[in-house]
XYZ file of C-alpha atoms in Angstrom:
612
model
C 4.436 29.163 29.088
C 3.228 25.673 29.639
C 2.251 23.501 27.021
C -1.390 22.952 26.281
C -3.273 20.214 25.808
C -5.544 20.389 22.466
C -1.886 20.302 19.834
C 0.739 19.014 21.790
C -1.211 16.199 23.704
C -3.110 14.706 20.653
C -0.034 14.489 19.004
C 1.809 12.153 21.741
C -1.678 10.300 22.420
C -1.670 9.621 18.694
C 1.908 7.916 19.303
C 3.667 10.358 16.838
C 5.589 12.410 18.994
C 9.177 11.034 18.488
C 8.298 8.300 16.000
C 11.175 7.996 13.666
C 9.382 8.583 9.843
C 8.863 5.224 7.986
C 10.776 5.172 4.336
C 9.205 3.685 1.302
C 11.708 1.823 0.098
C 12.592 -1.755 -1.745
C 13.124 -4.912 -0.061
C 15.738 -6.830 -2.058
C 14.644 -10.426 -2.028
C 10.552 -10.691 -1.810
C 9.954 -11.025 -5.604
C 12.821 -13.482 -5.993
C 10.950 -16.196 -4.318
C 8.153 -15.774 -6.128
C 6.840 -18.689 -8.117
C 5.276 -15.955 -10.737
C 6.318 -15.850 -14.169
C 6.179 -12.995 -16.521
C 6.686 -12.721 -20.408
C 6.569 -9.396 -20.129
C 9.676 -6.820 -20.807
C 11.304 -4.568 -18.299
C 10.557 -0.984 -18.445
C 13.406 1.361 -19.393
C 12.103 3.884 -17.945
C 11.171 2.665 -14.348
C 13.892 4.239 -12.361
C 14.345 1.034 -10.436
C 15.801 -1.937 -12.184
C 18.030 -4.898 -12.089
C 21.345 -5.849 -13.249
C 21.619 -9.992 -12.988
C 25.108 -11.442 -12.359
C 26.950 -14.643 -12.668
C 30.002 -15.621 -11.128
C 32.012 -19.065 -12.435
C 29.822 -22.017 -13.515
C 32.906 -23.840 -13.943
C 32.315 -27.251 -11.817
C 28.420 -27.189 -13.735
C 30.556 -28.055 -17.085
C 33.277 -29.828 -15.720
C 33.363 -32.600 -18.466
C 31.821 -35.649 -16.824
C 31.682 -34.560 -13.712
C 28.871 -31.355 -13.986
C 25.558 -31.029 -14.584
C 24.151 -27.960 -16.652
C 20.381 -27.798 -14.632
C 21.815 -24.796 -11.942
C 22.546 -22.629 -14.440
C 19.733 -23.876 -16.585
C 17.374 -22.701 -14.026
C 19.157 -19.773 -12.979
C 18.491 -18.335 -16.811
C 14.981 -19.424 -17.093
C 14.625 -17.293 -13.529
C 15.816 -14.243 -15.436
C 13.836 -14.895 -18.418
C 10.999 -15.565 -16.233
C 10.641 -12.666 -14.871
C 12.731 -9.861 -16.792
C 9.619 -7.931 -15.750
C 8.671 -8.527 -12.094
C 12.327 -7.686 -11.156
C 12.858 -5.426 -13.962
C 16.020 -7.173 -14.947
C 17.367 -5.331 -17.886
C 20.730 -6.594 -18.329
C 22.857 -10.218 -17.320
C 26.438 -10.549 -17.178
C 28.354 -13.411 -16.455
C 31.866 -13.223 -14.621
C 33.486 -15.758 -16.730
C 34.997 -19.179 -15.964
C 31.853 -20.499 -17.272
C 33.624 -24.099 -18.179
C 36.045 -25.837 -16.038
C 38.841 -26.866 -18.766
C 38.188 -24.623 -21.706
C 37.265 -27.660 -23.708
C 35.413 -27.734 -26.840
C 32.907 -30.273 -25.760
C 32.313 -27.957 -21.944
C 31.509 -24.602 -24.251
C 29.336 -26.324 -26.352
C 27.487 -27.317 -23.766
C 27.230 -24.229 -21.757
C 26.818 -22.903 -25.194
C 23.291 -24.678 -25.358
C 22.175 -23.788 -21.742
C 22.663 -20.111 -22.819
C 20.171 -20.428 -25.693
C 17.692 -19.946 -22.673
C 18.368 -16.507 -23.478
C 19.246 -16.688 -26.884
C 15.961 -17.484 -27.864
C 14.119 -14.380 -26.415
C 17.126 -12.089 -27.228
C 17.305 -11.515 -23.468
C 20.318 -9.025 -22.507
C 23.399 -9.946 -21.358
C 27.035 -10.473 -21.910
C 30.299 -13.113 -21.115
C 33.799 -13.395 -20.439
C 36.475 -15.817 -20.748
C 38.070 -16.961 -17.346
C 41.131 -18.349 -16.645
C 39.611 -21.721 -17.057
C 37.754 -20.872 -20.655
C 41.042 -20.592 -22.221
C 44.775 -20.780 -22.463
C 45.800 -19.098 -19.166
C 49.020 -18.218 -20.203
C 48.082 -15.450 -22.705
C 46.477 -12.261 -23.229
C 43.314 -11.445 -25.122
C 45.514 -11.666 -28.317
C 45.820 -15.648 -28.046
C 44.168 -16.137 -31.396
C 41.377 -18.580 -32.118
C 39.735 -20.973 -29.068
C 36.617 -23.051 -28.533
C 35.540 -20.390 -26.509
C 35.427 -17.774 -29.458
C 33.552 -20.092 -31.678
C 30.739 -20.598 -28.795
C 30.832 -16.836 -27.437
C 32.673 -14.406 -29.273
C 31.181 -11.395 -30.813
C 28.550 -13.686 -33.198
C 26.789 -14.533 -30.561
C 25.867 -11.513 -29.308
C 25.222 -9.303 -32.606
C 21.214 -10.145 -32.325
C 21.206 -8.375 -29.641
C 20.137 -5.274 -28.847
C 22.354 -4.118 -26.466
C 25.902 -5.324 -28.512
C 27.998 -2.757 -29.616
C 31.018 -3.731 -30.692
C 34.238 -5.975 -29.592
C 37.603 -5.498 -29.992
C 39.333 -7.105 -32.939
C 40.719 -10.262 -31.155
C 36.909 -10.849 -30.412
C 37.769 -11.483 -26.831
C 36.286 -7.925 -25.366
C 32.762 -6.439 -26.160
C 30.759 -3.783 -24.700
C 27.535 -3.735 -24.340
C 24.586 -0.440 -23.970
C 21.451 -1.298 -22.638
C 18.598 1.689 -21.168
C 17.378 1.745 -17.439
C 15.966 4.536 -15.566
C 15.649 6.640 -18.643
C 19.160 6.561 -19.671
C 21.757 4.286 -21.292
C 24.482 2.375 -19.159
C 27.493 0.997 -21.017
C 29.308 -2.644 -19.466
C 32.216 -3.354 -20.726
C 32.633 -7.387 -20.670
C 36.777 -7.489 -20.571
C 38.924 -10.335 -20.969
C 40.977 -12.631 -18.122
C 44.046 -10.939 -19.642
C 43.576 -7.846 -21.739
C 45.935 -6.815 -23.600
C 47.081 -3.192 -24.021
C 45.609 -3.040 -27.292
C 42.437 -3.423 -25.351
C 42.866 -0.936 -22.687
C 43.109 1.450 -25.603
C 40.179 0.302 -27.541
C 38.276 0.705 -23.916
C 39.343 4.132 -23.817
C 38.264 4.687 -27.267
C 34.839 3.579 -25.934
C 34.470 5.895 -23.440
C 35.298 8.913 -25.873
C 32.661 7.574 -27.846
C 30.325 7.807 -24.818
C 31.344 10.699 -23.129
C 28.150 10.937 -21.070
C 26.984 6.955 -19.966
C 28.124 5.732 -16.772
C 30.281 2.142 -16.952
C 29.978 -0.808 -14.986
C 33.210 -2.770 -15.850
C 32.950 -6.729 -15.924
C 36.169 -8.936 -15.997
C 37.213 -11.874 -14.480
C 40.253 -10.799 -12.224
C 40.379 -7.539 -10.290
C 40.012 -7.978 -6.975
C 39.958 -10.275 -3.980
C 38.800 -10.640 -0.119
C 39.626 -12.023 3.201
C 37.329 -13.898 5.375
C 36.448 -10.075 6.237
C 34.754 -9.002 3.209
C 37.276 -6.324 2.473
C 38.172 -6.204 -1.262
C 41.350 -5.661 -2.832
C 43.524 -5.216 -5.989
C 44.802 -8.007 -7.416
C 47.995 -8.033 -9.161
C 46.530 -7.624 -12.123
C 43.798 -5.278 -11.030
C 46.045 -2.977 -10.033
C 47.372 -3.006 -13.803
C 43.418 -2.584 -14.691
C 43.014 -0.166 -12.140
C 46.123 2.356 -13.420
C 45.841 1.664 -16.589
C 42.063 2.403 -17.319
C 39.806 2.408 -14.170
C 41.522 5.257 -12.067
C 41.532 7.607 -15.097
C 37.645 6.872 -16.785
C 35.908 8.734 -14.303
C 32.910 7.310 -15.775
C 33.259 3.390 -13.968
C 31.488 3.615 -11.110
C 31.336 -0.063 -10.118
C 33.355 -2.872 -11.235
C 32.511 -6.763 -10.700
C 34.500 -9.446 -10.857
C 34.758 -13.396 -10.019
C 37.536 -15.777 -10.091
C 38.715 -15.044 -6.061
C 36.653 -16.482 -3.337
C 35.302 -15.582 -0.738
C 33.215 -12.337 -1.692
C 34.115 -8.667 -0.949
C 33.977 -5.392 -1.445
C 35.795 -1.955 -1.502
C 35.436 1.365 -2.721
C 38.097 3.555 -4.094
C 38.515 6.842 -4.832
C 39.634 7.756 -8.809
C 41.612 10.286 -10.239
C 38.607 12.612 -10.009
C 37.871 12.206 -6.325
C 34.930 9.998 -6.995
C 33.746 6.519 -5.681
C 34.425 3.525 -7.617
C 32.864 0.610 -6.000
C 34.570 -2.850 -6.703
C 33.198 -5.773 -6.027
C 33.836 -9.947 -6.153
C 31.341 -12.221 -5.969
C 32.019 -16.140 -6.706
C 30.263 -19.170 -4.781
C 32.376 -21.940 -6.576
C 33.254 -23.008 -3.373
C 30.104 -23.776 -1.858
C 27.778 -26.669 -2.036
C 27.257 -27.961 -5.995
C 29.794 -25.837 -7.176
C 27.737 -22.524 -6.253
C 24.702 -24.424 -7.999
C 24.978 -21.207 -10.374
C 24.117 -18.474 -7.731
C 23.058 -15.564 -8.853
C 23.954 -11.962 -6.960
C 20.777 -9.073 -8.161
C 22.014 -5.620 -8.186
C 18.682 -4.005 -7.490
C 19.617 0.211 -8.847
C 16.889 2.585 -7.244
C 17.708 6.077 -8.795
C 14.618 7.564 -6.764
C 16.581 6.662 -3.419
C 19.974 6.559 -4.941
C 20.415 3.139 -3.487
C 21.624 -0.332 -4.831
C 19.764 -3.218 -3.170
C 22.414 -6.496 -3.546
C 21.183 -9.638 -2.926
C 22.060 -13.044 -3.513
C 19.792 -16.510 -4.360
C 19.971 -19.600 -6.107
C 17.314 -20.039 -8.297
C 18.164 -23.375 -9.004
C 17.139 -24.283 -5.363
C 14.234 -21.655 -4.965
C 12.576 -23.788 -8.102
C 12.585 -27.115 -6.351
C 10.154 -28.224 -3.860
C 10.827 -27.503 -0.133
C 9.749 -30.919 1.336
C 12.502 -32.662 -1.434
C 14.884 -30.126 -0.910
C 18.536 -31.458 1.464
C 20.245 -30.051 4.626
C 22.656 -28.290 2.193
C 20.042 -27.015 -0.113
C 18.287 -25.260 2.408
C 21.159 -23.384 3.828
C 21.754 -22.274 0.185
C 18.539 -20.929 -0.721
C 19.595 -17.350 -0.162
C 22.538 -15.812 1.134
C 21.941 -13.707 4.031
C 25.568 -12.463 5.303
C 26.346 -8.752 4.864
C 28.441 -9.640 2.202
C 26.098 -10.938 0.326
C 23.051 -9.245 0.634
C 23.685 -5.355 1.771
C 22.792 -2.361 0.426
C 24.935 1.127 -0.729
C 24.060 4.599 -0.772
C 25.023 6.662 -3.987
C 24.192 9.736 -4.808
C 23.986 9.170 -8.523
C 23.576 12.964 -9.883
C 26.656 14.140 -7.740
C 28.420 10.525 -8.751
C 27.754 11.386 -12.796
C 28.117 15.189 -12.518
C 31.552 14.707 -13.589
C 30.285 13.135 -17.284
C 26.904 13.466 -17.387
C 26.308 16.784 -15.035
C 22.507 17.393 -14.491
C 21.786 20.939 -15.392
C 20.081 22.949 -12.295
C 16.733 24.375 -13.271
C 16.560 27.794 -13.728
C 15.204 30.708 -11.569
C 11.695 31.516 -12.777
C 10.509 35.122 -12.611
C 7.167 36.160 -10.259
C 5.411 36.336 -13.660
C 5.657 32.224 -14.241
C 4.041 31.560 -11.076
C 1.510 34.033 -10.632
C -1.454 31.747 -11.149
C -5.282 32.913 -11.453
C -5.997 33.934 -7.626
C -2.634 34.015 -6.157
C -2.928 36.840 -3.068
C 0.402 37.229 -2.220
C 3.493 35.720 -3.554
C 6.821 36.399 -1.185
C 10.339 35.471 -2.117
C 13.689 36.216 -1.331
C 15.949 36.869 -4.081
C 16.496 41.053 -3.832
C 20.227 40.587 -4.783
C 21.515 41.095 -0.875
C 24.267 39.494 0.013
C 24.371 35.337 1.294
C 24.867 35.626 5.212
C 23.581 39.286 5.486
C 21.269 40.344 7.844
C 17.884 41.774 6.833
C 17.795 45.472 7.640
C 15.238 46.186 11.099
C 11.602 46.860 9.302
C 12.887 45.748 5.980
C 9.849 45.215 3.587
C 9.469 42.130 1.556
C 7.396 42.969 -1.758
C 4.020 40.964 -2.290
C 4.286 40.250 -6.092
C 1.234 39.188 -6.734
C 0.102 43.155 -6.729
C -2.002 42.546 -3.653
C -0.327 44.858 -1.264
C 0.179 41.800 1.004
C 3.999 43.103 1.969
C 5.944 41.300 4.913
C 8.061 43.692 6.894
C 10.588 42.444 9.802
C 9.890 42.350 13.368
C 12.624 41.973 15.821
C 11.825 39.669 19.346
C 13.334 41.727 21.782
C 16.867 41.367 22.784
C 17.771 39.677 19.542
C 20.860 40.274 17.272
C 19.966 41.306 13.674
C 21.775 38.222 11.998
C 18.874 36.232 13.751
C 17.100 36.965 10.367
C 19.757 36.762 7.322
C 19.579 36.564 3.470
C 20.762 32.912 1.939
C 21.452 31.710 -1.175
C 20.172 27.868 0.141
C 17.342 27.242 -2.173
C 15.278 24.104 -3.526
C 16.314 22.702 -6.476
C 12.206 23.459 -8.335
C 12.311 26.302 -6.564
C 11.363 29.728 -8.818
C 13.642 32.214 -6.616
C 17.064 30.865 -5.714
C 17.361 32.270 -2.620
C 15.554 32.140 1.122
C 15.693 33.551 4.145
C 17.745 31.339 7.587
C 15.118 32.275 10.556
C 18.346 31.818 13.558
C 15.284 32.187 16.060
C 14.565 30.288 19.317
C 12.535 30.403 22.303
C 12.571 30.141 26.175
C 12.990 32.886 25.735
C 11.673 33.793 22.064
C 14.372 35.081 20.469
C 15.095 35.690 16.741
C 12.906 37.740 14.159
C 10.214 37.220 11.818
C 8.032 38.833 9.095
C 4.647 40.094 9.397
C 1.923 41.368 6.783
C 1.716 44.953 7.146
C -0.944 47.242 8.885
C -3.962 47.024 6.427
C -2.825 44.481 4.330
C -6.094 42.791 2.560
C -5.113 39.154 3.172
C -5.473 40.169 6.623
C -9.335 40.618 6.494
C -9.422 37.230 3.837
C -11.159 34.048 5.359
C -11.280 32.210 1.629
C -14.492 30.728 1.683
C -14.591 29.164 -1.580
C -11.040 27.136 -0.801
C -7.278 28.356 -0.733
C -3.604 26.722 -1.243
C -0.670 28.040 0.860
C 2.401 26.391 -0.260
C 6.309 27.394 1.052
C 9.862 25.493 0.313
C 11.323 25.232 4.089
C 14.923 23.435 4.487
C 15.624 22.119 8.424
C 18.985 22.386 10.102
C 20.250 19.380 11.086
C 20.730 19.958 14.334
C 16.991 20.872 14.796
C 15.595 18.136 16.510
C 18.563 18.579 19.208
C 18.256 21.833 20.165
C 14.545 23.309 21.631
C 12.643 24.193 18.206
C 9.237 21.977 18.402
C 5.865 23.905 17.475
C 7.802 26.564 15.771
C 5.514 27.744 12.983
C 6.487 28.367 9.141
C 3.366 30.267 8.398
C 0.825 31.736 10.935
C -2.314 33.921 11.313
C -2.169 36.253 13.966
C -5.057 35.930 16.903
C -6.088 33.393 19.128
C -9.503 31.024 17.840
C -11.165 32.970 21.186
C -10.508 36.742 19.486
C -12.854 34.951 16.679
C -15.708 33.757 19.019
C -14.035 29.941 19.287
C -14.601 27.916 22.233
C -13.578 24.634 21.648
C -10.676 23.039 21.760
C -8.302 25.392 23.196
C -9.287 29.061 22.313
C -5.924 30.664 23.045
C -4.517 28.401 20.144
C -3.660 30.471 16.623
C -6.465 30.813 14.056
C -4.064 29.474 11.996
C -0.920 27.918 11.837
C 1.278 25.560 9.769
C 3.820 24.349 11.957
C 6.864 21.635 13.216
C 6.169 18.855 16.020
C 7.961 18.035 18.789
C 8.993 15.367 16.448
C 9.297 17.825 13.143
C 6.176 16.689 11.255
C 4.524 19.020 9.817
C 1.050 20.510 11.039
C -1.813 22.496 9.525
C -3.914 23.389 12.559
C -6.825 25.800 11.715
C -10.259 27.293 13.451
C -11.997 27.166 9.891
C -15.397 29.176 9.555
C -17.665 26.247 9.997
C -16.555 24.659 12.730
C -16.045 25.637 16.355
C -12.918 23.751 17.068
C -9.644 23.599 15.396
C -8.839 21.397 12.205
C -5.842 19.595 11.902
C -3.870 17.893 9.408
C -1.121 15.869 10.428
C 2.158 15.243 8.178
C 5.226 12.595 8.588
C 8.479 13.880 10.085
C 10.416 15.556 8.134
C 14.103 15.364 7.648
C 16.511 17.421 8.413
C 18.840 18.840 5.792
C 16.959 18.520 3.161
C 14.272 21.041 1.281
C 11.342 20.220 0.765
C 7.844 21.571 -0.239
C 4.509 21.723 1.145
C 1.019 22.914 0.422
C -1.968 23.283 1.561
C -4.959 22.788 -0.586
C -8.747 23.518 1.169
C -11.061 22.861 -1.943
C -13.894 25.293 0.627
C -14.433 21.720 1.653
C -12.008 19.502 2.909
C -8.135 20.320 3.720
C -5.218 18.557 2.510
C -1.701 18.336 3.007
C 1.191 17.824 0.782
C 4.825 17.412 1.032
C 6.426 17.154 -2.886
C 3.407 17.015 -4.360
C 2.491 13.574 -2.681
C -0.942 13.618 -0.537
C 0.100 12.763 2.798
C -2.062 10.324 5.159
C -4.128 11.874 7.652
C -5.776 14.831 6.186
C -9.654 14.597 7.882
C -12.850 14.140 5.854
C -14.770 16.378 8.419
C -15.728 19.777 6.610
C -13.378 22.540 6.728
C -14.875 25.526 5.050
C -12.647 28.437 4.912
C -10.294 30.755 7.707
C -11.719 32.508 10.542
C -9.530 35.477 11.280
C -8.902 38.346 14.073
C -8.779 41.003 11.202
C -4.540 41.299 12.132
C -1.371 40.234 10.489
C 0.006 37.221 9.222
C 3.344 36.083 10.386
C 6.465 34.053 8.387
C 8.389 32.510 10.932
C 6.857 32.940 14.286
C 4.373 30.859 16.569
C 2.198 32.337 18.768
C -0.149 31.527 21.666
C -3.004 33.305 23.723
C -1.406 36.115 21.514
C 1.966 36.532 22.595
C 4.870 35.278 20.705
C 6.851 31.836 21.802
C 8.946 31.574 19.310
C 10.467 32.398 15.649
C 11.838 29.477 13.197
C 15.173 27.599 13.049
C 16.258 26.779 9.638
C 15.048 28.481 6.121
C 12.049 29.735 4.119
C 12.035 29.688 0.329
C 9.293 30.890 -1.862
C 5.705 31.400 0.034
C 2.330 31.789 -1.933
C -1.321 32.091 -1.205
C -4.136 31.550 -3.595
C -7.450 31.913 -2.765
C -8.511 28.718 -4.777
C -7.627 24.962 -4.282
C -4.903 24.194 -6.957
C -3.911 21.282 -8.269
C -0.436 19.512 -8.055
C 0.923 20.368 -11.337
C 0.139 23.877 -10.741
C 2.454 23.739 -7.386
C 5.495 26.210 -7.538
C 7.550 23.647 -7.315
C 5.638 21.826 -10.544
């Protein structure tokens, strides 16, 4: 059958058909050139923050030859605006003073009391350059202990503890709702300390570690990190093992890079160098931003030099303004991780439980379908199997077979949403041109059948996409439909053959509620976002006997219409799970699966969701 033109057309005349879905997501780099400041604190709970970092300041405190402002302004940007960024943590890479002299730390010393002063986060490191190169972390007293060993830190709130040479600390600060341990390691550590680092992580059996040192790893003009010498001794001797380092950043090698490598557990450990020593003023005390977003398991890196981003852009030189920000891949680039799976290892996130039909039977619910009899994953539901309404209603599904099709077109699954209250759904293997595959109906006398809701209603379902859906010929399949065209119910507009009702995937898969309500003569339609594939989500439909909207995880979507919407109209026939339908025949059953399905016969509220 041809397509018609009241759904499809309006769609493509709207310009969604085949629009890819637009992502909320952060864009590393527009507060940092902000002139705002902000005394306020970050918020631990936020589950986007920022981890600041350092690389050498060396040639800024190079005994005559420096000058202390760079790094000066770089801290004041991070005290500045700890909570416009979020920044919840600073660590510096180490190298900090060019010649490990007395007079250099001292100096740096002072710059640092930027910080100091506020108790602002953060941690240091000695660098090959802050002390006697030719010795481990067990070199006994320096100028660089008296200006940054453990005393310094100990007002702060996020110091732990140090290792009894004072040359190693570790530090615990909360972000996204949950602590995060950095262990600030020496140029040389000893194996004293690897121990002690061990002993750390058995002490914290459940944080996740970013590991700070000054030599690990270096690049090529490439970008691609890897082991040092003496990395590689980090690397075997505590990194591959302690499962819980996820990311490790160093300095001391230039140019920067990156790598990731798998540990002992089969897990990602991102390494990473970052140093600008060699570029204009000594790297004018660049800083790289490590934007974590836990919501889109994502960390934003970006690099800028406050120093420069403070002065005035008329004074500023030809060098200056090439150094404002650093734009490169290597610099500025973001990486996907999945931080649940990543910490499942240490810090595994207990699944939510099944919830019996008795949690979610709210005050009006008409029928309440799920999938969870016991039968076996992959099995096909039997021909006229009956699916038990829950809600006491009488509202049972039963199956219905298209013609021609194999019974596995309909099959039991153990796939499920991770809120959802049964874990288990139905895969719909259906198709059309021709329709093919099977579906559920309401049975003969069902009372939903006869319902039109006048007072509002909320249909919610948990539907998963395969991911091959948008290749293969699936558009305008329907989750949820009410049998009858809008014409069996005396409609004339729009297109009358349409479905009274039905909730259903573009062209495009975004989701559409399309309905002939009681009031009106033409259909109502709400229009969702595409959805992607692979991935469960939930949706509702909440009619308050007024106005309609749509939901997808319990956030409003866009273009839900003001224009009155009271109620269903209906033929007085079945409802159908998985099957569209037009000018009453058939077209086509689903592709992908069906979770939990309820229908109340009142508008609820998000928190009341199944999913909630």
């Amino acid at each position: 059958m041809s397509l018609t033109p009241s759904r499809r057309s309006l769609l493509a005349g709207a310009g969604l058909a085949g629009a890819g879905a637009a992502v909320a997501a952060f864009v590393p780099g527009t507060a940092s050139a902000s002139s705002a400041k902000s005394a306020g604190k970050p918020d631990t709970e936020h589950p986007r923050f920022t981890l600041a970092v350092i690389p050498d300041t060396q040639y800024l405190f190079d005994t005559d030859r420096g000058d202390p402002a760079p790094l000066t302004a770089t801290l004041r940007w991070i005290q500045e605006r700890q909570a416009d960024e979020n920044i919840v943590f600073t660590a510096h890479l180490g190298d900090i003073v060019e010649n490990a002299l007395a007079s250099e730390l001292t100096a740096a010393g002072e710059v640092f009391k930027v910080l100091d002063r506020r108790r602002t986060p953060y941690s240091v490191l000695a660098g090959n350059h802050d002390i006697n190169p030719n010795t481990t972390d067990q070199r006994g007293p320096s100028p660089y202990l008296d200006v940054f060993g453990p005393a310094r830190f100990r007002p702060l709130a996020t110091y732990r503890g140090a290792t009894p040479d004072g040359y190693n600390t570790y530090h615990v600060f909360r972000a996204a709702g949950r602590e995060w341990l950095v262990f600030a390691l020496d140029w040389r550590p000893s194996d004293a300390t690897l121990a002690w680092a061990k002993g750390v992580l058995k002490a914290h059996p459940r944080t996740p570690v970013i590991l700070t040192t000054h030599d690990l790893a270096f690049a090529g003009d490439d970008g691609a990190a890897q082991m040092s010498d003496h990395g590689r001794r980090l690397w075997d001797g505590l990194v591959k093992d302690s499962d819980q380092i996820f990311l490790t950043l160093n300095g001391h090698y230039w140019p920067p890079g990156r790598t990731v490598l798998e540990n002992a557990a089969g897990r990602d450990v991102h390494v990473h160098i970052t140093n600008y020593q060699d570029r204009y003023y000594g790297g004018g005390a660049m800083l790289r931003l490590y934007h974590f977003d836990l919501a889109r398991d994502t960390i934003d890196v970006e690099t800028i030099s406050p120093w420069i981003l403070g002065q005035e852009p008329a004074g500023r030189n030809e060098l200056e303004q090439r150094e404002i920000e650093l734009t490169d891949p290597t610099n500025r680039f973001s990486m996907a991780i999945d931080f649940a799976a990543r910490f499942a290892g240490f810090a595994p996130v207990a699944p939510r439980p099944p919830r019996g039909p008795a949690a979610v039977l709210t005050k009006g619910t008409v029928a309440y379908w799920r999938f969870d009899q016991g039968r076996a994953d992959g099995t096909a539901v039997p021909a006229g199997f009956r699916i038990q309404d829950l809600s006491g209603q009488g509202n049972h599904l039963e199956r219905v077979t298209i013609a021609g099709s194999a019974a596995e077109t309909l099959r039991w699954s153990a796939e499920h949403d991770g809120d959802q209250p049964a874990h288990a759904s139905l895969f719909f293997d259906g198709g059309k041109k021709p329709a093919r595959g099977a579906y559920l109906r309401t049975i003969d006398g069902a009372p939903i059948n006869d319902a039109t809701f006048p007072n509002g209603y909320t249909i919610e379902a948990f539907v998963k996409l395969p991911e091959d859906v948008r290749s293969t010929n699936h558009a305008w399949m329907s989750i949820l439909s009410r049998f009858g065209a809008g014409a069996d119910t005396g409609k004339t507009g729009g297109d009358p053959a349409e479905p009274i009702a039905t909730l259903s995937m573009s062209d495009g898969m975004a989701l559409q509620w399309a309905v002939f309500p009681l009031n009106q003569n033409d259909i109502a339609t709400n229009w969702g976002h595409e959805m992607r594939a692979g991935q469960w989500f939930h949706v509702a439909v909440v009619n308050d006997g007024r106005n309609t909207t749509l939901y997808v995880d319990g956030a409003e979507l866009l273009r839900n219409p003001s224009t009155p919407a009271k109620g269903l109209s209906t033929s007085h026939e079945p409802w159908f799970l998985g099957a569209y339908h037009y000018d009453r025949i058939v077209e086509s059953a689903f592709y992908g699966w069906i979770g939990d399905v309820r229908v109340v016969d009142r508008a609820l509220p998000v928190d009341k969701f199944l999913r909630a």
